[in-house]
Tab-separated table of C-alpha atoms in Angstrom:
chain	number	residue	atom	x	y	z
Q	49	UNK	CA	87.444	132.942	112.120
Q	50	UNK	CA	88.571	129.409	113.029
Q	51	UNK	CA	88.640	128.540	109.325
Q	52	UNK	CA	90.924	131.484	108.539
Q	53	UNK	CA	93.295	130.617	111.390
Q	54	UNK	CA	93.484	126.982	110.259
Q	55	UNK	CA	94.147	127.985	106.655
Q	56	UNK	CA	96.789	130.483	107.781
Q	57	UNK	CA	98.613	127.657	109.574
Q	58	UNK	CA	98.515	125.508	106.439
Q	59	UNK	CA	99.818	128.439	104.431
Q	60	UNK	CA	102.772	128.873	106.799
Q	61	UNK	CA	103.568	125.179	106.441
Q	62	UNK	CA	104.148	125.779	102.724
Q	63	UNK	CA	106.659	128.592	103.312
Q	64	UNK	CA	109.709	126.573	104.264
Q	65	UNK	CA	111.923	127.515	107.205
Q	66	UNK	CA	110.424	130.989	107.518
Q	67	UNK	CA	106.967	129.477	107.799
Q	68	UNK	CA	108.155	127.006	110.415
Q	69	UNK	CA	109.618	129.808	112.506
Q	70	UNK	CA	106.321	131.677	112.254
Q	71	UNK	CA	104.389	128.593	113.347
Q	72	UNK	CA	106.658	128.256	116.370
Q	73	UNK	CA	106.115	131.910	117.218
Q	74	UNK	CA	102.353	131.522	116.847
Q	75	UNK	CA	102.100	128.465	119.078
Q	76	UNK	CA	102.322	130.285	122.439
Q	77	UNK	CA	99.421	132.572	121.503
Q	78	UNK	CA	97.264	129.527	120.722
Q	79	UNK	CA	98.264	127.778	123.954
Q	80	UNK	CA	97.568	130.290	126.735
Q	81	UNK	CA	99.633	129.760	129.865
Q	82	UNK	CA	96.549	130.094	132.060
Q	83	UNK	CA	93.870	127.438	132.310
Q	84	UNK	CA	95.297	125.407	129.454
Q	85	UNK	CA	92.621	122.708	129.457
Q	86	UNK	CA	89.635	125.047	129.402
Q	87	UNK	CA	91.129	127.221	126.670
Q	88	UNK	CA	92.259	124.581	124.206
Q	89	UNK	CA	90.970	121.103	124.941
Q	90	UNK	CA	87.232	121.477	125.438
Q	91	UNK	CA	84.873	121.211	122.516
Q	92	UNK	CA	85.402	124.734	121.268
Q	93	UNK	CA	86.455	126.230	117.959
Q	94	UNK	CA	89.890	127.028	119.470
Q	95	UNK	CA	90.884	123.370	119.247
Q	96	UNK	CA	90.959	123.055	115.455
Q	97	UNK	CA	93.425	125.862	114.638
Q	98	UNK	CA	95.770	124.708	117.422
Q	99	UNK	CA	95.715	121.164	116.072
Q	100	UNK	CA	96.460	122.379	112.534
Q	101	UNK	CA	99.463	124.340	113.825
Q	102	UNK	CA	100.777	121.205	115.546
Q	103	UNK	CA	100.155	119.101	112.429
Q	104	UNK	CA	101.925	121.715	110.264
Q	105	UNK	CA	105.076	121.974	112.383
Q	106	UNK	CA	108.175	119.969	111.547
Q	107	UNK	CA	110.905	121.909	113.357
Q	108	UNK	CA	110.831	123.254	116.885
Q	109	UNK	CA	112.862	125.987	118.525
Q	110	UNK	CA	113.449	126.429	122.252
Q	111	UNK	CA	110.335	128.549	122.841
Q	112	UNK	CA	108.078	126.214	120.909
Q	113	UNK	CA	109.515	123.159	122.676
Q	114	UNK	CA	108.566	124.607	126.038
Q	115	UNK	CA	104.939	124.806	124.931
Q	116	UNK	CA	105.093	121.380	123.353
Q	117	UNK	CA	106.325	119.821	126.591
Q	118	UNK	CA	103.462	121.547	128.383
Q	119	UNK	CA	101.004	120.076	125.907
Q	120	UNK	CA	102.571	116.613	126.095
Q	121	UNK	CA	102.186	116.681	129.887
Q	122	UNK	CA	98.636	118.044	129.860
Q	123	UNK	CA	96.783	116.094	132.570
Q	124	UNK	CA	93.768	113.996	131.620
Q	125	UNK	CA	91.307	114.563	134.498
Q	126	UNK	CA	89.825	111.515	136.131
Q	127	UNK	CA	86.270	110.871	134.984
Q	128	UNK	CA	86.728	113.411	132.185
Q	129	UNK	CA	83.954	113.278	129.572
Q	130	UNK	CA	85.024	111.507	126.367
Q	131	UNK	CA	85.100	114.704	124.332
Q	132	UNK	CA	87.541	116.367	126.757
Q	133	UNK	CA	89.736	113.297	127.189
Q	134	UNK	CA	89.943	112.711	123.453
Q	135	UNK	CA	91.010	116.278	122.717
Q	136	UNK	CA	93.622	116.290	125.479
Q	137	UNK	CA	95.065	112.984	124.260
Q	138	UNK	CA	95.152	114.289	120.690
Q	139	UNK	CA	97.121	117.352	121.791
Q	140	UNK	CA	99.444	115.294	124.007
Q	141	UNK	CA	100.251	112.818	121.240
Q	142	UNK	CA	100.688	115.413	118.529
Q	143	UNK	CA	103.103	117.339	120.748
Q	144	UNK	CA	104.948	114.104	121.566
Q	145	UNK	CA	105.341	113.249	117.864
Q	146	UNK	CA	107.033	116.624	117.354
Q	147	UNK	CA	109.303	116.261	120.383
Q	148	UNK	CA	110.721	112.822	119.645
Q	149	UNK	CA	113.003	112.156	116.702
Q	150	UNK	CA	112.460	108.626	115.473
Q	151	UNK	CA	112.514	106.646	118.698
Q	152	UNK	CA	109.109	105.127	119.345
Q	153	UNK	CA	110.323	104.123	122.817
Q	154	UNK	CA	110.607	107.705	124.056
Q	155	UNK	CA	108.615	107.971	127.338
Q	156	UNK	CA	106.840	111.151	126.226
Q	157	UNK	CA	105.377	109.266	123.245
Q	158	UNK	CA	104.517	106.105	125.127
Q	159	UNK	CA	102.658	108.084	127.791
Q	160	UNK	CA	100.709	110.408	125.483
Q	161	UNK	CA	97.648	108.131	125.308
Q	162	UNK	CA	97.063	106.700	128.795
Q	163	UNK	CA	94.547	104.186	127.429
Q	164	UNK	CA	96.851	103.020	124.635
Q	165	UNK	CA	94.062	103.636	122.142
Q	166	UNK	CA	93.812	104.600	118.495
Q	167	UNK	CA	95.262	108.099	118.903
Q	168	UNK	CA	98.400	106.889	120.661
Q	169	UNK	CA	98.891	103.935	118.332
Q	170	UNK	CA	98.625	106.099	115.213
Q	171	UNK	CA	101.120	108.551	116.710
Q	172	UNK	CA	103.502	105.684	117.407
Q	173	UNK	CA	103.174	104.447	113.823
Q	174	UNK	CA	104.048	107.897	112.511
Q	175	UNK	CA	107.266	107.890	114.527
Q	176	UNK	CA	108.092	104.286	113.639
Q	177	UNK	CA	107.855	105.176	109.974
Q	178	UNK	CA	110.717	107.664	110.226
Q	179	UNK	CA	113.409	104.962	110.275
Q	180	UNK	CA	113.970	101.463	108.955
Q	181	UNK	CA	111.674	98.910	110.510
Q	182	UNK	CA	113.932	96.275	111.981
Q	183	UNK	CA	114.590	94.681	115.345
Q	184	UNK	CA	112.357	95.977	118.117
Q	185	UNK	CA	110.887	98.596	115.811
Q	186	UNK	CA	109.748	95.889	113.408
Q	187	UNK	CA	108.350	93.815	116.274
Q	188	UNK	CA	106.287	96.778	117.468
Q	189	UNK	CA	105.125	97.466	113.924
Q	190	UNK	CA	103.839	93.899	113.685
Q	191	UNK	CA	101.941	94.341	116.931
Q	192	UNK	CA	100.242	97.425	115.528
Q	193	UNK	CA	99.364	95.519	112.364
Q	194	UNK	CA	97.236	93.329	114.624
Q	195	UNK	CA	95.598	96.188	116.493
Q	196	UNK	CA	91.897	95.954	117.241
Q	197	UNK	CA	91.605	99.534	115.963
Q	198	UNK	CA	90.692	99.407	112.282
Q	199	UNK	CA	92.269	102.725	111.397
Q	200	UNK	CA	95.536	101.731	113.069
Q	201	UNK	CA	95.681	98.589	110.948
Q	202	UNK	CA	94.965	100.639	107.834
Q	203	UNK	CA	97.716	103.120	108.710
Q	204	UNK	CA	100.148	100.266	109.299
Q	205	UNK	CA	99.346	98.747	105.892
Q	206	UNK	CA	99.891	102.131	104.227
Q	207	UNK	CA	103.304	102.338	105.885
Q	208	UNK	CA	104.449	99.255	103.973
Q	209	UNK	CA	104.784	101.385	100.843
Q	210	UNK	CA	107.636	103.350	102.416
Q	211	UNK	CA	109.523	100.387	103.867
Q	212	UNK	CA	110.855	97.911	101.301
Q	213	UNK	CA	113.001	96.343	104.013
Q	214	UNK	CA	109.927	94.459	105.294
Q	215	UNK	CA	110.462	91.211	103.427
Q	216	UNK	CA	107.083	89.625	104.145
Q	217	UNK	CA	104.948	92.537	102.925
Q	218	UNK	CA	103.201	90.231	100.458
Q	219	UNK	CA	101.961	88.020	103.307
Q	220	UNK	CA	100.766	91.061	105.251
Q	221	UNK	CA	98.829	92.274	102.213
Q	222	UNK	CA	97.356	88.832	101.606
Q	223	UNK	CA	96.066	88.651	105.180
Q	224	UNK	CA	94.614	92.145	104.893
Q	225	UNK	CA	92.745	91.169	101.719
Q	226	UNK	CA	90.974	88.518	103.806
Q	227	UNK	CA	89.950	90.968	106.540
Q	228	UNK	CA	86.321	91.419	107.515
Q	229	UNK	CA	86.495	95.214	107.368
Q	230	UNK	CA	85.981	96.705	103.872
Q	231	UNK	CA	88.367	99.550	104.730
Q	232	UNK	CA	91.237	97.190	105.546
Q	233	UNK	CA	90.641	95.279	102.309
Q	234	UNK	CA	90.490	98.530	100.333
Q	235	UNK	CA	93.699	99.835	101.922
Q	236	UNK	CA	95.558	96.643	101.023
Q	237	UNK	CA	94.215	96.774	97.467
Q	238	UNK	CA	95.185	100.440	97.098
Q	239	UNK	CA	98.702	99.574	98.258
Q	240	UNK	CA	98.909	96.849	95.608
Q	241	UNK	CA	97.595	99.170	92.924
Q	242	UNK	CA	100.292	101.727	93.711
Q	243	UNK	CA	103.088	99.259	94.471
Q	244	UNK	CA	102.515	96.054	92.477
Q	245	UNK	CA	106.077	94.994	93.297
Q	246	UNK	CA	104.883	94.182	96.831
Q	247	UNK	CA	102.715	91.309	95.531
Q	248	UNK	CA	103.737	87.704	96.190
Q	249	UNK	CA	102.758	84.162	95.330
Q	250	UNK	CA	99.752	84.164	97.622
Q	251	UNK	CA	98.484	87.594	96.625
Q	252	UNK	CA	96.548	86.537	93.534
Q	253	UNK	CA	94.461	83.920	95.303
Q	254	UNK	CA	93.511	86.238	98.141
Q	255	UNK	CA	92.730	89.010	95.663
Q	256	UNK	CA	90.489	86.644	93.707
Q	257	UNK	CA	88.656	85.659	96.888
Q	258	UNK	CA	88.210	89.309	97.811
Q	259	UNK	CA	86.784	90.244	94.411
Q	260	UNK	CA	84.376	87.301	94.574
Q	261	UNK	CA	83.151	88.209	98.037
Q	262	UNK	CA	79.510	89.303	98.311
Q	263	UNK	CA	79.988	93.024	98.886
Q	264	UNK	CA	77.250	95.457	99.891
Q	265	UNK	CA	75.890	97.552	96.997
Q	266	UNK	CA	77.532	100.710	98.372
Q	267	UNK	CA	80.984	99.135	98.945
Q	268	UNK	CA	82.044	100.614	95.608
Q	269	UNK	CA	85.296	102.134	96.860
Q	270	UNK	CA	86.486	98.749	98.106
Q	271	UNK	CA	85.470	96.849	94.978
Q	272	UNK	CA	87.025	99.535	92.785
Q	273	UNK	CA	90.316	99.263	94.654
Q	274	UNK	CA	90.315	95.492	94.157
Q	275	UNK	CA	89.780	95.900	90.406
Q	276	UNK	CA	92.639	98.412	90.249
Q	277	UNK	CA	94.898	95.978	92.116
Q	278	UNK	CA	94.032	93.084	89.805
Q	279	UNK	CA	95.153	95.118	86.817
Q	280	UNK	CA	98.258	96.504	88.507
Q	281	UNK	CA	99.667	93.076	89.418
Q	282	UNK	CA	98.600	91.650	86.012
Q	283	UNK	CA	96.437	88.987	87.612
Q	284	UNK	CA	95.108	87.347	84.440
Q	285	UNK	CA	92.728	85.074	86.347
Q	286	UNK	CA	90.683	88.170	87.211
Q	287	UNK	CA	89.986	88.966	83.547
Q	288	UNK	CA	86.403	87.550	83.530
Q	289	UNK	CA	85.529	89.506	86.670
Q	290	UNK	CA	86.903	92.737	85.258
Q	291	UNK	CA	84.974	92.199	82.035
Q	292	UNK	CA	81.827	91.632	84.055
Q	293	UNK	CA	82.293	94.882	85.979
Q	294	UNK	CA	82.931	96.609	82.645
Q	295	UNK	CA	79.187	96.132	82.023
Q	296	UNK	CA	78.110	97.424	85.449
Q	297	UNK	CA	75.318	99.991	85.688
Q	298	UNK	CA	77.582	101.980	88.021
Q	299	UNK	CA	79.925	104.358	86.158
Q	300	UNK	CA	82.609	104.314	88.863
Q	301	UNK	CA	82.847	100.524	88.780
Q	302	UNK	CA	83.078	100.672	84.966
Q	303	UNK	CA	85.875	103.212	85.302
Q	304	UNK	CA	87.862	100.954	87.640
Q	305	UNK	CA	87.202	97.936	85.409
Q	306	UNK	CA	88.460	99.837	82.363
Q	307	UNK	CA	91.633	100.803	84.211
Q	308	UNK	CA	92.279	97.229	85.294
Q	309	UNK	CA	91.530	95.794	81.858
Q	310	UNK	CA	93.825	98.312	80.183
Q	311	UNK	CA	96.673	97.130	82.389
Q	312	UNK	CA	95.884	93.455	81.846
Q	313	UNK	CA	95.534	93.750	78.060
Q	314	UNK	CA	98.299	96.342	77.744
Q	315	UNK	CA	96.079	98.525	75.580
Q	316	UNK	CA	93.466	101.126	76.365
Q	317	UNK	CA	90.034	99.703	77.185
Q	318	UNK	CA	86.865	101.764	77.420
Q	319	UNK	CA	83.820	100.400	79.225
Q	320	UNK	CA	80.787	101.771	77.447
Q	321	UNK	CA	77.653	102.807	79.305
Q	322	UNK	CA	75.512	99.890	80.449
Q	323	UNK	CA	72.885	98.705	77.979
Q	324	UNK	CA	70.248	98.683	80.696
Q	325	UNK	CA	69.807	101.623	83.087
Q	326	UNK	CA	70.073	101.179	86.827
Q	327	UNK	CA	66.747	100.419	88.523
Q	328	UNK	CA	64.838	103.457	89.806
Q	329	UNK	CA	65.859	104.642	93.270
Q	330	UNK	CA	63.559	103.273	95.969
Q	331	UNK	CA	63.319	106.788	97.431
Q	332	UNK	CA	61.224	107.862	94.416
Q	333	UNK	CA	58.186	106.205	96.003
Q	334	UNK	CA	58.197	108.561	99.007
Q	335	UNK	CA	60.180	111.668	98.125
Q	336	UNK	CA	60.664	114.266	100.821
Q	337	UNK	CA	58.211	117.068	100.055
Q	338	UNK	CA	59.509	119.799	102.355
Q	339	UNK	CA	62.631	120.753	104.256
Q	340	UNK	CA	63.239	118.967	107.545
Q	341	UNK	CA	65.613	119.836	110.352
Q	342	UNK	CA	67.812	117.286	112.103
Q	343	UNK	CA	68.984	118.171	115.583
Q	344	UNK	CA	72.145	116.295	116.528
Q	345	UNK	CA	73.197	115.884	120.140
Q	346	UNK	CA	76.970	115.384	119.857
Q	347	UNK	CA	80.115	115.445	121.940
Q	348	UNK	CA	80.691	118.952	120.572
Q	349	UNK	CA	77.269	120.239	121.567
Q	350	UNK	CA	73.949	120.505	119.754
Q	351	UNK	CA	74.267	120.879	116.001
Q	352	UNK	CA	71.651	121.296	113.303
Q	353	UNK	CA	71.183	120.108	109.732
Q	354	UNK	CA	68.347	121.245	107.476
Q	355	UNK	CA	67.800	118.880	104.538
Q	356	UNK	CA	66.383	120.579	101.465
Q	357	UNK	CA	64.818	118.354	98.777
Q	358	UNK	CA	64.630	121.174	96.220
Q	359	UNK	CA	68.192	120.594	94.952
Q	360	UNK	CA	68.795	116.870	95.570
Q	361	UNK	CA	65.449	115.225	96.355
Q	362	UNK	CA	66.553	111.589	96.287
Q	363	UNK	CA	69.648	112.182	98.438
Q	364	UNK	CA	67.654	114.315	100.893
Q	365	UNK	CA	65.086	111.539	101.164
Q	366	UNK	CA	67.765	108.875	101.716
Q	367	UNK	CA	69.445	110.881	104.490
Q	368	UNK	CA	66.072	111.649	106.079
Q	369	UNK	CA	65.085	107.976	106.012
Q	370	UNK	CA	68.352	106.951	107.629
Q	371	UNK	CA	68.007	109.617	110.313
Q	372	UNK	CA	64.457	108.506	111.103
Q	373	UNK	CA	65.667	104.907	111.431
Q	374	UNK	CA	68.346	105.931	113.971
Q	375	UNK	CA	71.187	105.075	111.600
Q	376	UNK	CA	73.370	108.041	112.580
Q	377	UNK	CA	73.100	107.600	116.336
Q	378	UNK	CA	76.341	106.310	117.782
Q	379	UNK	CA	78.401	107.089	114.682
Q	380	UNK	CA	81.565	109.180	114.844
Q	381	UNK	CA	82.709	112.180	112.886
Q	382	UNK	CA	85.393	110.149	111.128
Q	383	UNK	CA	86.925	112.923	109.046
Q	384	UNK	CA	87.488	116.417	110.387
Q	385	UNK	CA	89.770	118.861	108.589
Q	386	UNK	CA	89.669	122.068	110.690
Q	387	UNK	CA	88.633	125.029	108.618
Q	388	UNK	CA	87.595	122.836	105.695
Q	389	UNK	CA	85.130	120.016	106.292
Q	390	UNK	CA	83.430	117.740	108.820
Q	391	UNK	CA	82.283	114.335	107.519
Q	392	UNK	CA	80.231	111.541	109.076
Q	393	UNK	CA	77.800	108.744	108.261
Q	394	UNK	CA	80.039	105.647	108.196
Q	395	UNK	CA	79.257	102.854	110.689
Q	396	UNK	CA	82.839	101.568	110.438
Q	397	UNK	CA	84.298	104.967	111.297
Q	398	UNK	CA	87.000	104.889	108.608
Q	399	UNK	CA	85.191	106.398	105.633
Q	400	UNK	CA	84.709	103.183	103.653
Q	401	UNK	CA	81.302	102.066	104.919
Q	402	UNK	CA	77.615	102.746	104.523
Q	403	UNK	CA	74.188	101.268	105.294
Q	404	UNK	CA	74.405	98.584	102.602
Q	405	UNK	CA	71.867	100.233	100.312
Q	406	UNK	CA	72.027	100.877	96.600
Q	407	UNK	CA	74.316	103.845	95.882
Q	408	UNK	CA	72.773	107.185	95.068
Q	409	UNK	CA	73.048	108.584	91.587
Q	410	UNK	CA	74.631	112.030	91.639
Q	411	UNK	CA	72.307	115.029	91.804
Q	412	UNK	CA	74.874	117.730	91.196
Q	413	UNK	CA	73.837	121.301	90.508
Q	414	UNK	CA	75.556	124.598	89.666
Q	415	UNK	CA	75.061	125.826	93.236
Q	416	UNK	CA	78.307	126.930	94.940
Q	417	UNK	CA	79.351	125.386	98.257
Q	418	UNK	CA	79.085	128.197	100.772
Q	419	UNK	CA	80.206	127.929	104.422
Q	420	UNK	CA	78.100	125.387	106.344
Q	421	UNK	CA	76.499	123.844	103.290
Q	422	UNK	CA	75.818	120.101	103.497
Q	423	UNK	CA	76.985	117.831	100.680
Q	424	UNK	CA	76.831	114.142	99.835
Q	425	UNK	CA	80.248	112.496	100.218
Q	426	UNK	CA	81.501	110.511	97.206
Q	427	UNK	CA	84.245	108.135	96.118
Q	428	UNK	CA	83.487	108.696	92.432
Q	429	UNK	CA	80.396	109.268	90.346
Q	430	UNK	CA	77.190	107.699	91.697
Q	431	UNK	CA	78.802	106.362	94.889
Q	432	UNK	CA	76.987	108.345	97.598
Q	433	UNK	CA	74.957	106.519	100.211
Q	434	UNK	CA	74.881	107.683	103.825
Q	435	UNK	CA	77.945	109.849	104.309
Q	436	UNK	CA	77.610	113.622	104.243
Q	437	UNK	CA	79.921	116.528	104.874
Q	438	UNK	CA	79.585	120.065	106.190
Q	439	UNK	CA	81.817	122.753	104.685
Q	440	UNK	CA	83.439	125.112	107.176
Q	441	UNK	CA	84.429	127.779	104.650
Q	442	UNK	CA	84.078	128.640	100.975
Q	443	UNK	CA	85.998	126.129	98.834
Q	444	UNK	CA	85.155	126.556	95.127
Q	445	UNK	CA	86.797	123.295	94.072
Q	446	UNK	CA	83.782	121.454	95.548
Q	447	UNK	CA	81.340	123.255	93.270
Q	448	UNK	CA	79.417	121.122	90.746
Q	449	UNK	CA	81.094	117.881	91.844
Q	450	UNK	CA	78.892	117.103	94.843
Q	451	UNK	CA	75.203	117.394	95.585
Q	452	UNK	CA	74.218	120.297	97.843
Q	453	UNK	CA	71.620	118.781	100.118
Q	454	UNK	CA	71.077	121.302	102.892
Q	455	UNK	CA	72.462	123.739	105.421
Q	456	UNK	CA	74.151	123.285	108.799
Q	457	UNK	CA	73.706	125.397	111.916
Q	458	UNK	CA	75.587	125.480	115.198
Q	459	UNK	CA	79.292	125.532	115.999
Q	460	UNK	CA	80.563	122.917	113.562
Q	461	UNK	CA	84.074	124.323	114.011
Q	462	UNK	CA	84.006	122.787	117.496
Q	463	UNK	CA	83.753	119.217	116.176
Q	464	UNK	CA	86.863	117.032	116.506
Q	465	UNK	CA	87.601	113.727	114.817
Q	466	UNK	CA	86.194	110.914	116.923
Q	467	UNK	CA	83.324	112.939	118.402
Q	468	UNK	CA	80.125	110.915	118.546
Q	469	UNK	CA	76.591	111.645	117.391
Q	470	UNK	CA	74.652	110.677	120.503
Q	471	UNK	CA	71.086	111.317	119.355
Q	472	UNK	CA	69.283	112.620	116.275
Q	473	UNK	CA	65.908	114.299	116.537
Q	474	UNK	CA	63.828	115.205	113.501
Q	475	UNK	CA	62.237	118.628	113.842
Q	476	UNK	CA	59.839	119.583	111.009
Q	477	UNK	CA	60.732	122.938	109.500
Q	478	UNK	CA	58.037	125.637	109.597
């Protein structure tokens, strides 16, 4: 199955040089010499395992390089549909990243994304990160920090952790904390939490402004990251805010507040459960009474989701309401791990966003996650909102931590990151 082939590639990646040789030997069989585009780049389940092999490789021999050069030169047909063009560009850029050493100016890398979009920019960042960022490399890095692509900016911020030679990292972080996008703010805060030494004189003020911003109720991951950062850099001015969040009705926000307070006070702090319970979920007034089927017209073909209220009635109702309101139309599959999971439901397309509604309280159950089960995506307890995931194989570590909310049908293995949900139709189940 596609899931087994993808997991086999990941397994080889963990086997050192012998595994790398095996990956190189496997590559030609995944990239047929005939009709390369039709076999590997269309929206089929063959794409995922090939991509995992390319993402797992770190060394290339002569035979593998020949195939990689073929992939890097794969033509993007004029007027190609977005799904085809995106897959071809992904293969071209991944092959280019493997072929170049650490020179971001290599022609094969610069030409991999003809539109100069997110895929090409993220590939360039990966190569830039292999050496010190100075001179022209640093200048290009700064350009990518200002990219209009949110996920490129986030990747650039993350790269700061590995490059202490960038002497104005504190200013970069401060600007990111003032960004409009919750994901950019969260990424900057996560960097601070893990590397408090990158803070500067202006960091505290920007962090304070970010914490005080009026966030949407389901922006919990972003707010939590800010609370972690405040504790990590010992920003004493944030103490009242952390103490306030210590009384939150949301357990994940209390957890982050406790972590930040423990760092600030230099002793363990526990945030007890809120004195008052959270208000009842609005979905309780119109709970879904029977299973419904969602038919998704996507770049990867027609896919189905059946929402079942018997195991997670409030979550099933929320997702049904959002589907009926057209919320999912136009959104991308922002996280695709071939053979493991497909995730969507974030308007921002980076995994940090939602519809701005109150977060869902967890409705976990002892049901196991079987292949093609649908679950509610989380960033901690009681943080679900609109994002859901489809499992592509049996992964027991998901059991009892996420709400099982339905079943998926169709070729979900054919979905690639960046594919778009074009239309959602609600079809009542018999």
